[in-house]
Amino acid sequence: MEVERVQAIVSSSLAKDNIPLEFVRPEDEQPAITTFHGPIPDIPVIDFNHPDQDHIIHLIANASRDWGIFQVVNHGIPFHLIQKLQQVGKEFFDLPQEEKEVYAKPPGALTLEGYGSKIGKDVNGKKNWADHLFHKIWPASCINHQFWPKNPPSYRSVNEEYAQEVRKVVDKLFKWLSMGLGLEADVLKQGVGGEEIEYMMKINYYPPCPRPDLTLGVTSHTDLSAMTVLVPNEVPGLQVFKDGHWIDAKYIPGALIIHIGDQIEILSNGKYKAVLHRTTVDKEKTRMSWPVFLEPPGEFVVGPLPQLLDPQIPPKYKPKKFKDYSYCKFHKLPQY
């Protein structure tokens, strides 16, 4: 095994009550020092069952402008399906290490897909306390089953069912986000690829950590996607940067956490904000999450919508192919 996985490091580290130096974040990133513990507002929670659609649109638009993140309840995805998604993901990460390595991201591959431990470049050469599995779940033409675990046997059927259900939620979100900008219902979705939008599933696996005060599961970032639909497990860890503070996201069983990503910020010319967020880890428990990143096809060009521009409101961003935007983001290069 060429790469040492965090899950494999855990057994040796827990006995010693310390972590390897490459996981220790600089002081200005350490959660023990930087997490805000005063009175804080909660991330907005939006009930899709509300009888007044205009009220839902108003709440979504406000949350996307002010926070860049919100939680959705009564979204229509059955709770038992969310539990099954969590169960098959957990069963994969419980497999012996050599069995997981069968799905490892090939060295030098341009795709993110596969099992791994590192994405992009860290300027300090530091590592995140996390392993992951990436694979696309929609559209069918993008799916590469090479990266879908065959064990547990129900992994494929559960993910296929979840893909169909999450698409229904995503279509509502795009429609209401679009209407929240005063646009026709289909404008935002078409602006990031329409029916060609790629659904990238990621399972984040954050093992127990002897020094959660010193490290992070994922460092602060905005998502390069258009939007991210995330299922967490019951172990807290998601933090959002709001009004100069890192604050904890409250866990709501069965809720979906929606992140506005970079592409919607660009498309809306900054009216909607991509959320800056990070993940902390726990001393005793494994945290897991299941984000689905909604991404334009690589060749698709995303830029500010002309409907939102006029001589007094010039574009804040230049149109750019998604693959070029992604390359710059992963390699910490300036976008323009």
mmCIF file of C-alpha atoms in Angstrom:
data_model
loop_
_atom_site.group_PDB
_atom_site.id
_atom_site.type_symbol
_atom_site.label_atom_id
_atom_site.label_comp_id
_atom_site.label_asym_id
_atom_site.label_seq_id
_atom_site.Cartn_x
_atom_site.Cartn_y
_atom_site.Cartn_z
ATOM 1 C CA MET A 1 0.000 0.000 0.000
ATOM 2 C CA GLU A 2 1.697 3.181 -1.211
ATOM 3 C CA VAL A 3 -0.393 5.653 0.772
ATOM 4 C CA GLU A 4 -1.001 5.394 4.485
ATOM 5 C CA ARG A 5 -4.697 5.882 5.196
ATOM 6 C CA VAL A 6 -5.845 7.847 8.227
ATOM 7 C CA GLN A 7 -8.004 4.914 9.284
ATOM 8 C CA ALA A 8 -4.841 2.770 9.413
ATOM 9 C CA ILE A 9 -2.941 5.392 11.444
ATOM 10 C CA VAL A 10 -5.658 5.522 14.095
ATOM 11 C CA SER A 11 -4.907 2.225 15.827
ATOM 12 C CA SER A 12 -1.289 3.244 16.449
ATOM 13 C CA SER A 13 -2.093 6.853 17.397
ATOM 14 C CA LEU A 14 -4.868 6.170 19.900
ATOM 15 C CA ALA A 15 -2.544 4.230 22.133
ATOM 16 C CA LYS A 16 -0.055 7.120 22.215
ATOM 17 C CA ASP A 17 -2.481 10.008 22.762
ATOM 18 C CA ASN A 18 -0.845 12.032 20.005
ATOM 19 C CA ILE A 19 -0.976 12.431 16.235
ATOM 20 C CA PRO A 20 1.736 12.602 13.572
ATOM 21 C CA LEU A 21 3.089 16.122 13.102
ATOM 22 C CA GLU A 22 1.828 16.404 9.518
ATOM 23 C CA PHE A 23 -1.749 16.434 10.877
ATOM 24 C CA VAL A 24 -1.184 19.267 13.371
ATOM 25 C CA ARG A 25 -2.676 22.466 11.940
ATOM 26 C CA PRO A 26 -1.112 25.922 12.448
ATOM 27 C CA GLU A 27 -2.469 27.680 15.558
ATOM 28 C CA ASP A 28 -4.719 30.015 13.544
ATOM 29 C CA GLU A 29 -6.529 26.923 12.215
ATOM 30 C CA GLN A 30 -6.654 24.739 15.332
ATOM 31 C CA PRO A 31 -10.282 24.168 16.359
ATOM 32 C CA ALA A 32 -9.601 24.412 20.113
ATOM 33 C CA ILE A 33 -8.373 27.980 19.600
ATOM 34 C CA THR A 34 -10.608 29.148 16.737
ATOM 35 C CA THR A 35 -14.093 27.726 17.464
ATOM 36 C CA PHE A 36 -16.545 30.334 18.752
ATOM 37 C CA HIS A 37 -18.376 29.336 21.954
ATOM 38 C CA GLY A 38 -20.545 32.392 22.591
ATOM 39 C CA PRO A 39 -24.257 32.745 21.730
ATOM 40 C CA ILE A 40 -24.663 32.063 18.036
ATOM 41 C CA PRO A 41 -27.490 32.074 15.504
ATOM 42 C CA ASP A 42 -28.464 28.704 14.058
ATOM 43 C CA ILE A 43 -27.998 27.876 10.400
ATOM 44 C CA PRO A 44 -31.419 28.482 8.778
ATOM 45 C CA VAL A 45 -33.767 25.466 8.679
ATOM 46 C CA ILE A 46 -36.316 25.385 5.844
ATOM 47 C CA ASP A 47 -39.392 23.146 5.822
ATOM 48 C CA PHE A 48 -40.280 22.031 2.285
ATOM 49 C CA ASN A 49 -43.773 21.124 3.534
ATOM 50 C CA HIS A 50 -44.691 24.755 4.118
ATOM 51 C CA PRO A 51 -47.944 25.444 2.227
ATOM 52 C CA ASP A 52 -46.768 28.786 0.816
ATOM 53 C CA GLN A 53 -44.158 28.336 -1.959
ATOM 54 C CA ASP A 54 -43.344 32.058 -1.964
ATOM 55 C CA HIS A 55 -42.415 31.762 1.712
ATOM 56 C CA ILE A 56 -40.024 28.878 0.933
ATOM 57 C CA ILE A 57 -38.449 30.859 -1.925
ATOM 58 C CA HIS A 58 -37.989 33.876 0.363
ATOM 59 C CA LEU A 59 -36.292 31.766 3.064
ATOM 60 C CA ILE A 60 -34.002 29.977 0.577
ATOM 61 C CA ALA A 61 -32.962 33.237 -1.109
ATOM 62 C CA ASN A 62 -32.254 34.939 2.238
ATOM 63 C CA ALA A 63 -30.263 31.955 3.533
ATOM 64 C CA SER A 64 -28.251 31.802 0.300
ATOM 65 C CA ARG A 65 -27.458 35.522 0.450
ATOM 66 C CA ASP A 66 -26.685 35.747 4.168
ATOM 67 C CA TRP A 67 -25.254 32.314 4.965
ATOM 68 C CA GLY A 68 -24.591 30.302 1.800
ATOM 69 C CA ILE A 69 -25.910 27.274 3.695
ATOM 70 C CA PHE A 70 -29.209 25.993 5.062
ATOM 71 C CA GLN A 71 -30.787 22.789 6.300
ATOM 72 C CA VAL A 72 -33.874 21.265 4.691
ATOM 73 C CA VAL A 73 -36.487 19.157 6.502
ATOM 74 C CA ASN A 74 -39.502 17.351 4.979
ATOM 75 C CA HIS A 75 -37.574 17.222 1.703
ATOM 76 C CA GLY A 76 -39.193 14.023 0.469
ATOM 77 C CA ILE A 77 -36.258 11.600 0.648
ATOM 78 C CA PRO A 78 -37.459 8.739 2.882
ATOM 79 C CA PHE A 79 -35.623 8.576 6.202
ATOM 80 C CA HIS A 80 -35.139 4.808 5.797
ATOM 81 C CA LEU A 81 -33.288 5.431 2.504
ATOM 82 C CA ILE A 82 -30.960 7.949 4.194
ATOM 83 C CA GLN A 83 -30.300 5.345 6.897
ATOM 84 C CA LYS A 84 -29.530 2.715 4.247
ATOM 85 C CA LEU A 85 -27.164 5.108 2.457
ATOM 86 C CA GLN A 86 -25.343 5.651 5.754
ATOM 87 C CA GLN A 87 -25.291 1.944 6.556
ATOM 88 C CA VAL A 88 -23.762 0.766 3.248
ATOM 89 C CA GLY A 89 -21.174 3.561 3.417
ATOM 90 C CA LYS A 90 -20.209 2.580 6.946
ATOM 91 C CA GLU A 91 -19.996 -1.093 5.936
ATOM 92 C CA PHE A 92 -17.584 -0.196 3.129
ATOM 93 C CA PHE A 93 -15.261 1.679 5.494
ATOM 94 C CA ASP A 94 -15.463 -1.219 7.977
ATOM 95 C CA LEU A 95 -13.990 -3.602 5.366
ATOM 96 C CA PRO A 96 -10.371 -4.784 5.712
ATOM 97 C CA GLN A 97 -7.929 -2.200 4.378
ATOM 98 C CA GLU A 98 -6.794 -4.308 1.420
ATOM 99 C CA GLU A 99 -10.408 -4.714 0.281
ATOM 100 C CA LYS A 100 -10.938 -0.944 0.277
ATOM 101 C CA GLU A 101 -7.700 -0.423 -1.663
ATOM 102 C CA VAL A 102 -9.228 -2.258 -4.644
ATOM 103 C CA TYR A 103 -11.175 0.982 -5.228
ATOM 104 C CA ALA A 104 -8.211 3.331 -4.732
ATOM 105 C CA LYS A 105 -7.934 6.310 -7.036
ATOM 106 C CA PRO A 106 -5.344 5.313 -9.668
ATOM 107 C CA PRO A 107 -2.014 7.169 -9.225
ATOM 108 C CA GLY A 108 -1.816 10.150 -11.563
ATOM 109 C CA ALA A 109 -5.471 9.865 -12.607
ATOM 110 C CA LEU A 110 -7.176 13.105 -13.610
ATOM 111 C CA THR A 111 -10.462 12.046 -12.029
ATOM 112 C CA LEU A 112 -11.249 12.457 -8.330
ATOM 113 C CA GLU A 113 -13.120 9.165 -8.345
ATOM 114 C CA GLY A 114 -11.995 6.351 -6.090
ATOM 115 C CA TYR A 115 -10.922 5.658 -2.522
ATOM 116 C CA GLY A 116 -8.294 8.008 -1.124
ATOM 117 C CA SER A 117 -7.033 10.331 1.577
ATOM 118 C CA LYS A 118 -5.906 13.546 -0.082
ATOM 119 C CA ILE A 119 -7.358 16.085 -2.467
ATOM 120 C CA GLY A 120 -5.563 19.080 -3.886
ATOM 121 C CA LYS A 121 -2.529 20.770 -2.452
ATOM 122 C CA ASP A 122 -1.919 22.071 1.078
ATOM 123 C CA VAL A 123 0.401 25.060 1.120
ATOM 124 C CA ASN A 124 1.839 23.992 4.502
ATOM 125 C CA GLY A 125 2.253 20.353 3.459
ATOM 126 C CA LYS A 126 -0.287 19.346 6.126
ATOM 127 C CA LYS A 127 -2.760 16.453 5.941
ATOM 128 C CA ASN A 128 -6.437 16.190 6.815
ATOM 129 C CA TRP A 129 -7.714 13.651 9.357
ATOM 130 C CA ALA A 130 -9.951 11.951 6.790
ATOM 131 C CA ASP A 131 -10.280 9.222 4.188
ATOM 132 C CA HIS A 132 -12.872 9.347 1.420
ATOM 133 C CA LEU A 133 -14.571 7.609 -1.471
ATOM 134 C CA PHE A 134 -15.680 9.520 -4.587
ATOM 135 C CA HIS A 135 -17.865 8.251 -7.427
ATOM 136 C CA LYS A 136 -20.427 9.779 -9.781
ATOM 137 C CA ILE A 137 -24.044 8.689 -9.349
ATOM 138 C CA TRP A 138 -25.717 10.601 -12.217
ATOM 139 C CA PRO A 139 -26.162 10.929 -15.200
ATOM 140 C CA ALA A 140 -25.867 7.287 -16.255
ATOM 141 C CA SER A 141 -23.394 8.193 -19.030
ATOM 142 C CA CYS A 142 -20.913 9.487 -16.401
ATOM 143 C CA ILE A 143 -21.047 6.530 -14.032
ATOM 144 C CA ASN A 144 -17.947 4.353 -13.712
ATOM 145 C CA HIS A 145 -18.865 1.310 -11.629
ATOM 146 C CA GLN A 146 -15.176 0.503 -11.197
ATOM 147 C CA PHE A 147 -15.310 2.877 -8.216
ATOM 148 C CA TRP A 148 -18.580 1.594 -6.725
ATOM 149 C CA PRO A 149 -17.979 -0.943 -3.938
ATOM 150 C CA LYS A 150 -19.273 -4.448 -4.657
ATOM 151 C CA ASN A 151 -19.307 -5.112 -0.931
ATOM 152 C CA PRO A 152 -21.712 -4.618 0.784
ATOM 153 C CA PRO A 153 -23.807 -6.174 -2.013
ATOM 154 C CA SER A 154 -26.636 -3.626 -1.614
ATOM 155 C CA TYR A 155 -24.271 -0.642 -2.071
ATOM 156 C CA ARG A 156 -25.155 -0.196 -5.745
ATOM 157 C CA SER A 157 -28.937 -0.441 -5.443
ATOM 158 C CA VAL A 158 -29.032 1.924 -2.456
ATOM 159 C CA ASN A 159 -26.931 4.535 -4.260
ATOM 160 C CA GLU A 160 -29.013 4.218 -7.419
ATOM 161 C CA GLU A 161 -32.202 4.752 -5.429
ATOM 162 C CA TYR A 162 -30.682 7.706 -3.568
ATOM 163 C CA ALA A 163 -29.597 9.276 -6.885
ATOM 164 C CA GLN A 164 -33.200 9.249 -8.132
ATOM 165 C CA GLU A 165 -34.535 10.750 -4.918
ATOM 166 C CA VAL A 166 -31.877 13.434 -4.532
ATOM 167 C CA ARG A 167 -32.470 14.598 -8.125
ATOM 168 C CA LYS A 168 -36.060 15.506 -7.213
ATOM 169 C CA VAL A 169 -34.826 17.645 -4.308
ATOM 170 C CA VAL A 170 -32.154 19.261 -6.474
ATOM 171 C CA ASP A 171 -34.677 20.269 -9.132
ATOM 172 C CA LYS A 172 -36.785 21.998 -6.470
ATOM 173 C CA LEU A 173 -33.714 23.755 -5.068
ATOM 174 C CA PHE A 174 -32.578 25.036 -8.463
ATOM 175 C CA LYS A 175 -36.116 26.228 -9.269
ATOM 176 C CA TRP A 176 -36.561 28.088 -5.988
ATOM 177 C CA LEU A 177 -33.035 29.538 -6.009
ATOM 178 C CA SER A 178 -33.697 30.834 -9.525
ATOM 179 C CA MET A 179 -37.048 32.351 -8.591
ATOM 180 C CA GLY A 180 -35.412 33.893 -5.516
ATOM 181 C CA LEU A 181 -33.292 35.973 -7.906
ATOM 182 C CA GLY A 182 -36.396 37.081 -9.797
ATOM 183 C CA LEU A 183 -35.560 34.773 -12.726
ATOM 184 C CA GLU A 184 -37.493 32.111 -14.611
ATOM 185 C CA ALA A 185 -37.559 28.787 -12.762
ATOM 186 C CA ASP A 186 -35.091 26.929 -15.038
ATOM 187 C CA VAL A 187 -32.424 29.635 -15.482
ATOM 188 C CA LEU A 188 -29.984 28.628 -12.707
ATOM 189 C CA LYS A 189 -30.086 24.926 -13.566
ATOM 190 C CA GLN A 190 -29.471 25.634 -17.256
ATOM 191 C CA GLY A 191 -26.668 28.026 -16.287
ATOM 192 C CA VAL A 192 -24.636 25.179 -14.728
ATOM 193 C CA GLY A 193 -25.300 22.458 -17.278
ATOM 194 C CA GLY A 194 -29.012 21.594 -17.251
ATOM 195 C CA GLU A 195 -29.626 17.868 -17.641
ATOM 196 C CA GLU A 196 -25.868 17.300 -18.026
ATOM 197 C CA ILE A 197 -25.107 18.360 -14.427
ATOM 198 C CA GLU A 198 -22.915 15.650 -12.869
ATOM 199 C CA TYR A 199 -23.743 14.291 -9.429
ATOM 200 C CA MET A 200 -20.527 13.399 -7.596
ATOM 201 C CA MET A 201 -21.038 11.378 -4.426
ATOM 202 C CA LYS A 202 -18.363 11.589 -1.753
ATOM 203 C CA ILE A 203 -18.233 9.673 1.500
ATOM 204 C CA ASN A 204 -16.105 11.437 4.091
ATOM 205 C CA TYR A 205 -14.728 9.203 6.838
ATOM 206 C CA TYR A 206 -13.232 10.968 9.863
ATOM 207 C CA PRO A 207 -11.917 8.358 12.324
ATOM 208 C CA PRO A 208 -11.644 9.011 16.082
ATOM 209 C CA CYS A 209 -8.665 11.245 16.795
ATOM 210 C CA PRO A 210 -6.625 11.415 20.029
ATOM 211 C CA ARG A 211 -6.038 15.170 19.541
ATOM 212 C CA PRO A 212 -9.144 16.682 17.912
ATOM 213 C CA ASP A 213 -8.073 20.063 19.321
ATOM 214 C CA LEU A 214 -5.067 20.183 16.966
ATOM 215 C CA THR A 215 -6.296 18.880 13.612
ATOM 216 C CA LEU A 216 -9.122 19.155 11.088
ATOM 217 C CA GLY A 217 -11.016 16.636 8.994
ATOM 218 C CA VAL A 218 -11.215 19.157 6.167
ATOM 219 C CA THR A 219 -9.648 22.625 6.240
ATOM 220 C CA SER A 220 -11.614 25.776 5.453
ATOM 221 C CA HIS A 221 -12.880 25.961 1.883
ATOM 222 C CA THR A 222 -15.815 26.764 -0.337
ATOM 223 C CA ASP A 223 -17.121 23.990 -2.604
ATOM 224 C CA LEU A 224 -16.195 24.355 -6.265
ATOM 225 C CA SER A 225 -19.551 22.783 -7.219
ATOM 226 C CA ALA A 226 -22.715 24.674 -8.119
ATOM 227 C CA MET A 227 -24.392 23.290 -5.025
ATOM 228 C CA THR A 228 -23.772 20.487 -2.523
ATOM 229 C CA VAL A 229 -26.443 18.325 -0.872
ATOM 230 C CA LEU A 230 -25.021 16.697 2.269
ATOM 231 C CA VAL A 231 -26.212 13.977 4.629
ATOM 232 C CA PRO A 232 -24.264 13.958 7.945
ATOM 233 C CA ASN A 233 -24.154 11.274 10.604
ATOM 234 C CA GLU A 234 -24.985 12.046 14.243
ATOM 235 C CA VAL A 235 -21.433 13.074 15.222
ATOM 236 C CA PRO A 236 -21.113 16.893 15.026
ATOM 237 C CA GLY A 237 -18.217 18.413 13.119
ATOM 238 C CA LEU A 238 -19.362 20.751 10.349
ATOM 239 C CA GLN A 239 -18.415 24.363 11.093
ATOM 240 C CA VAL A 240 -19.418 27.471 9.144
ATOM 241 C CA PHE A 241 -17.584 30.817 9.065
ATOM 242 C CA LYS A 242 -20.145 33.528 9.797
ATOM 243 C CA ASP A 243 -19.611 37.133 10.923
ATOM 244 C CA GLY A 244 -15.951 36.464 11.682
ATOM 245 C CA HIS A 245 -16.564 33.325 13.757
ATOM 246 C CA TRP A 246 -16.336 29.551 13.257
ATOM 247 C CA ILE A 247 -19.635 28.159 14.502
ATOM 248 C CA ASP A 248 -20.924 24.598 14.852
ATOM 249 C CA ALA A 249 -23.758 23.305 12.679
ATOM 250 C CA LYS A 250 -26.548 21.695 14.675
ATOM 251 C CA TYR A 251 -27.360 18.074 13.811
ATOM 252 C CA ILE A 252 -30.984 17.512 12.762
ATOM 253 C CA PRO A 253 -31.798 13.811 12.154
ATOM 254 C CA GLY A 254 -32.902 13.222 8.566
ATOM 255 C CA ALA A 255 -32.220 16.800 7.413
ATOM 256 C CA LEU A 256 -30.208 17.637 4.298
ATOM 257 C CA ILE A 257 -27.538 20.334 4.542
ATOM 258 C CA ILE A 258 -27.380 22.482 1.393
ATOM 259 C CA HIS A 259 -24.188 24.366 0.543
ATOM 260 C CA ILE A 260 -24.130 27.081 -2.096
ATOM 261 C CA GLY A 261 -20.982 26.435 -4.152
ATOM 262 C CA ASP A 262 -18.674 28.612 -6.233
ATOM 263 C CA GLN A 263 -20.535 28.129 -9.530
ATOM 264 C CA ILE A 264 -23.846 29.497 -8.184
ATOM 265 C CA GLU A 265 -21.980 32.409 -6.588
ATOM 266 C CA ILE A 266 -20.462 33.157 -10.016
ATOM 267 C CA LEU A 267 -23.756 32.638 -11.874
ATOM 268 C CA SER A 268 -25.619 34.956 -9.474
ATOM 269 C CA ASN A 269 -22.778 37.520 -9.745
ATOM 270 C CA GLY A 270 -22.211 37.283 -5.996
ATOM 271 C CA LYS A 271 -25.847 37.666 -4.889
ATOM 272 C CA TYR A 272 -25.732 34.135 -3.471
ATOM 273 C CA LYS A 273 -22.600 33.347 -1.444
ATOM 274 C CA ALA A 274 -20.551 30.151 -1.474
ATOM 275 C CA VAL A 275 -20.233 29.090 2.162
ATOM 276 C CA LEU A 276 -16.806 28.930 3.812
ATOM 277 C CA HIS A 277 -16.787 25.808 5.961
ATOM 278 C CA ARG A 278 -14.539 23.186 7.547
ATOM 279 C CA THR A 279 -14.832 19.925 9.494
ATOM 280 C CA THR A 280 -13.608 19.087 12.989
ATOM 281 C CA VAL A 281 -13.144 15.543 14.306
ATOM 282 C CA ASP A 282 -14.084 13.710 17.506
ATOM 283 C CA LYS A 283 -11.959 11.992 20.130
ATOM 284 C CA GLU A 284 -14.159 8.909 20.586
ATOM 285 C CA LYS A 285 -16.493 8.663 17.618
ATOM 286 C CA THR A 286 -16.228 8.329 13.859
ATOM 287 C CA ARG A 287 -17.811 11.180 11.947
ATOM 288 C CA MET A 288 -19.075 10.481 8.434
ATOM 289 C CA SER A 289 -20.863 12.546 5.823
ATOM 290 C CA TRP A 290 -22.299 11.975 2.357
ATOM 291 C CA PRO A 291 -22.118 15.126 0.226
ATOM 292 C CA VAL A 292 -23.305 15.049 -3.389
ATOM 293 C CA PHE A 293 -21.565 17.760 -5.426
ATOM 294 C CA LEU A 294 -23.587 19.107 -8.362
ATOM 295 C CA GLU A 295 -21.036 20.022 -10.997
ATOM 296 C CA PRO A 296 -21.184 21.330 -14.568
ATOM 297 C CA PRO A 297 -19.553 19.133 -17.245
ATOM 298 C CA GLY A 298 -15.854 19.984 -17.600
ATOM 299 C CA GLU A 299 -16.201 21.852 -20.894
ATOM 300 C CA PHE A 300 -19.227 23.851 -19.721
ATOM 301 C CA VAL A 301 -18.589 27.597 -19.342
ATOM 302 C CA VAL A 302 -20.030 29.282 -16.231
ATOM 303 C CA GLY A 303 -20.204 33.049 -15.898
ATOM 304 C CA PRO A 304 -22.498 35.711 -14.425
ATOM 305 C CA LEU A 305 -26.027 35.580 -15.845
ATOM 306 C CA PRO A 306 -26.636 38.497 -18.242
ATOM 307 C CA GLN A 307 -30.126 38.953 -16.708
ATOM 308 C CA LEU A 308 -28.449 40.070 -13.453
ATOM 309 C CA LEU A 309 -26.094 42.606 -15.074
ATOM 310 C CA ASP A 310 -26.552 46.181 -16.256
ATOM 311 C CA PRO A 311 -24.307 49.254 -16.645
ATOM 312 C CA GLN A 312 -24.561 49.891 -12.886
ATOM 313 C CA ILE A 313 -23.948 46.216 -12.002
ATOM 314 C CA PRO A 314 -20.901 44.952 -13.931
ATOM 315 C CA PRO A 315 -19.793 41.304 -13.820
ATOM 316 C CA LYS A 316 -17.648 40.402 -10.787
ATOM 317 C CA TYR A 317 -16.373 37.166 -12.374
ATOM 318 C CA LYS A 318 -15.143 36.093 -15.810
ATOM 319 C CA PRO A 319 -16.781 33.183 -17.652
ATOM 320 C CA LYS A 320 -14.651 30.057 -17.357
ATOM 321 C CA LYS A 321 -14.779 26.381 -18.285
ATOM 322 C CA PHE A 322 -15.539 24.313 -15.202
ATOM 323 C CA LYS A 323 -12.513 22.044 -15.793
ATOM 324 C CA ASP A 324 -10.207 25.093 -15.820
ATOM 325 C CA TYR A 325 -11.850 26.516 -12.698
ATOM 326 C CA SER A 326 -11.400 23.148 -10.933
ATOM 327 C CA TYR A 327 -7.744 22.873 -11.972
ATOM 328 C CA CYS A 328 -6.928 26.305 -10.527
ATOM 329 C CA LYS A 329 -8.843 25.592 -7.326
ATOM 330 C CA PHE A 330 -7.157 22.233 -6.661
ATOM 331 C CA HIS A 331 -3.690 23.610 -7.404
ATOM 332 C CA LYS A 332 -4.220 26.823 -5.366
ATOM 333 C CA LEU A 333 -3.742 29.006 -8.476
ATOM 334 C CA PRO A 334 -5.445 32.369 -9.047
ATOM 335 C CA GLN A 335 -8.680 31.992 -11.039
ATOM 336 C CA TYR A 336 -8.268 35.132 -13.157
#
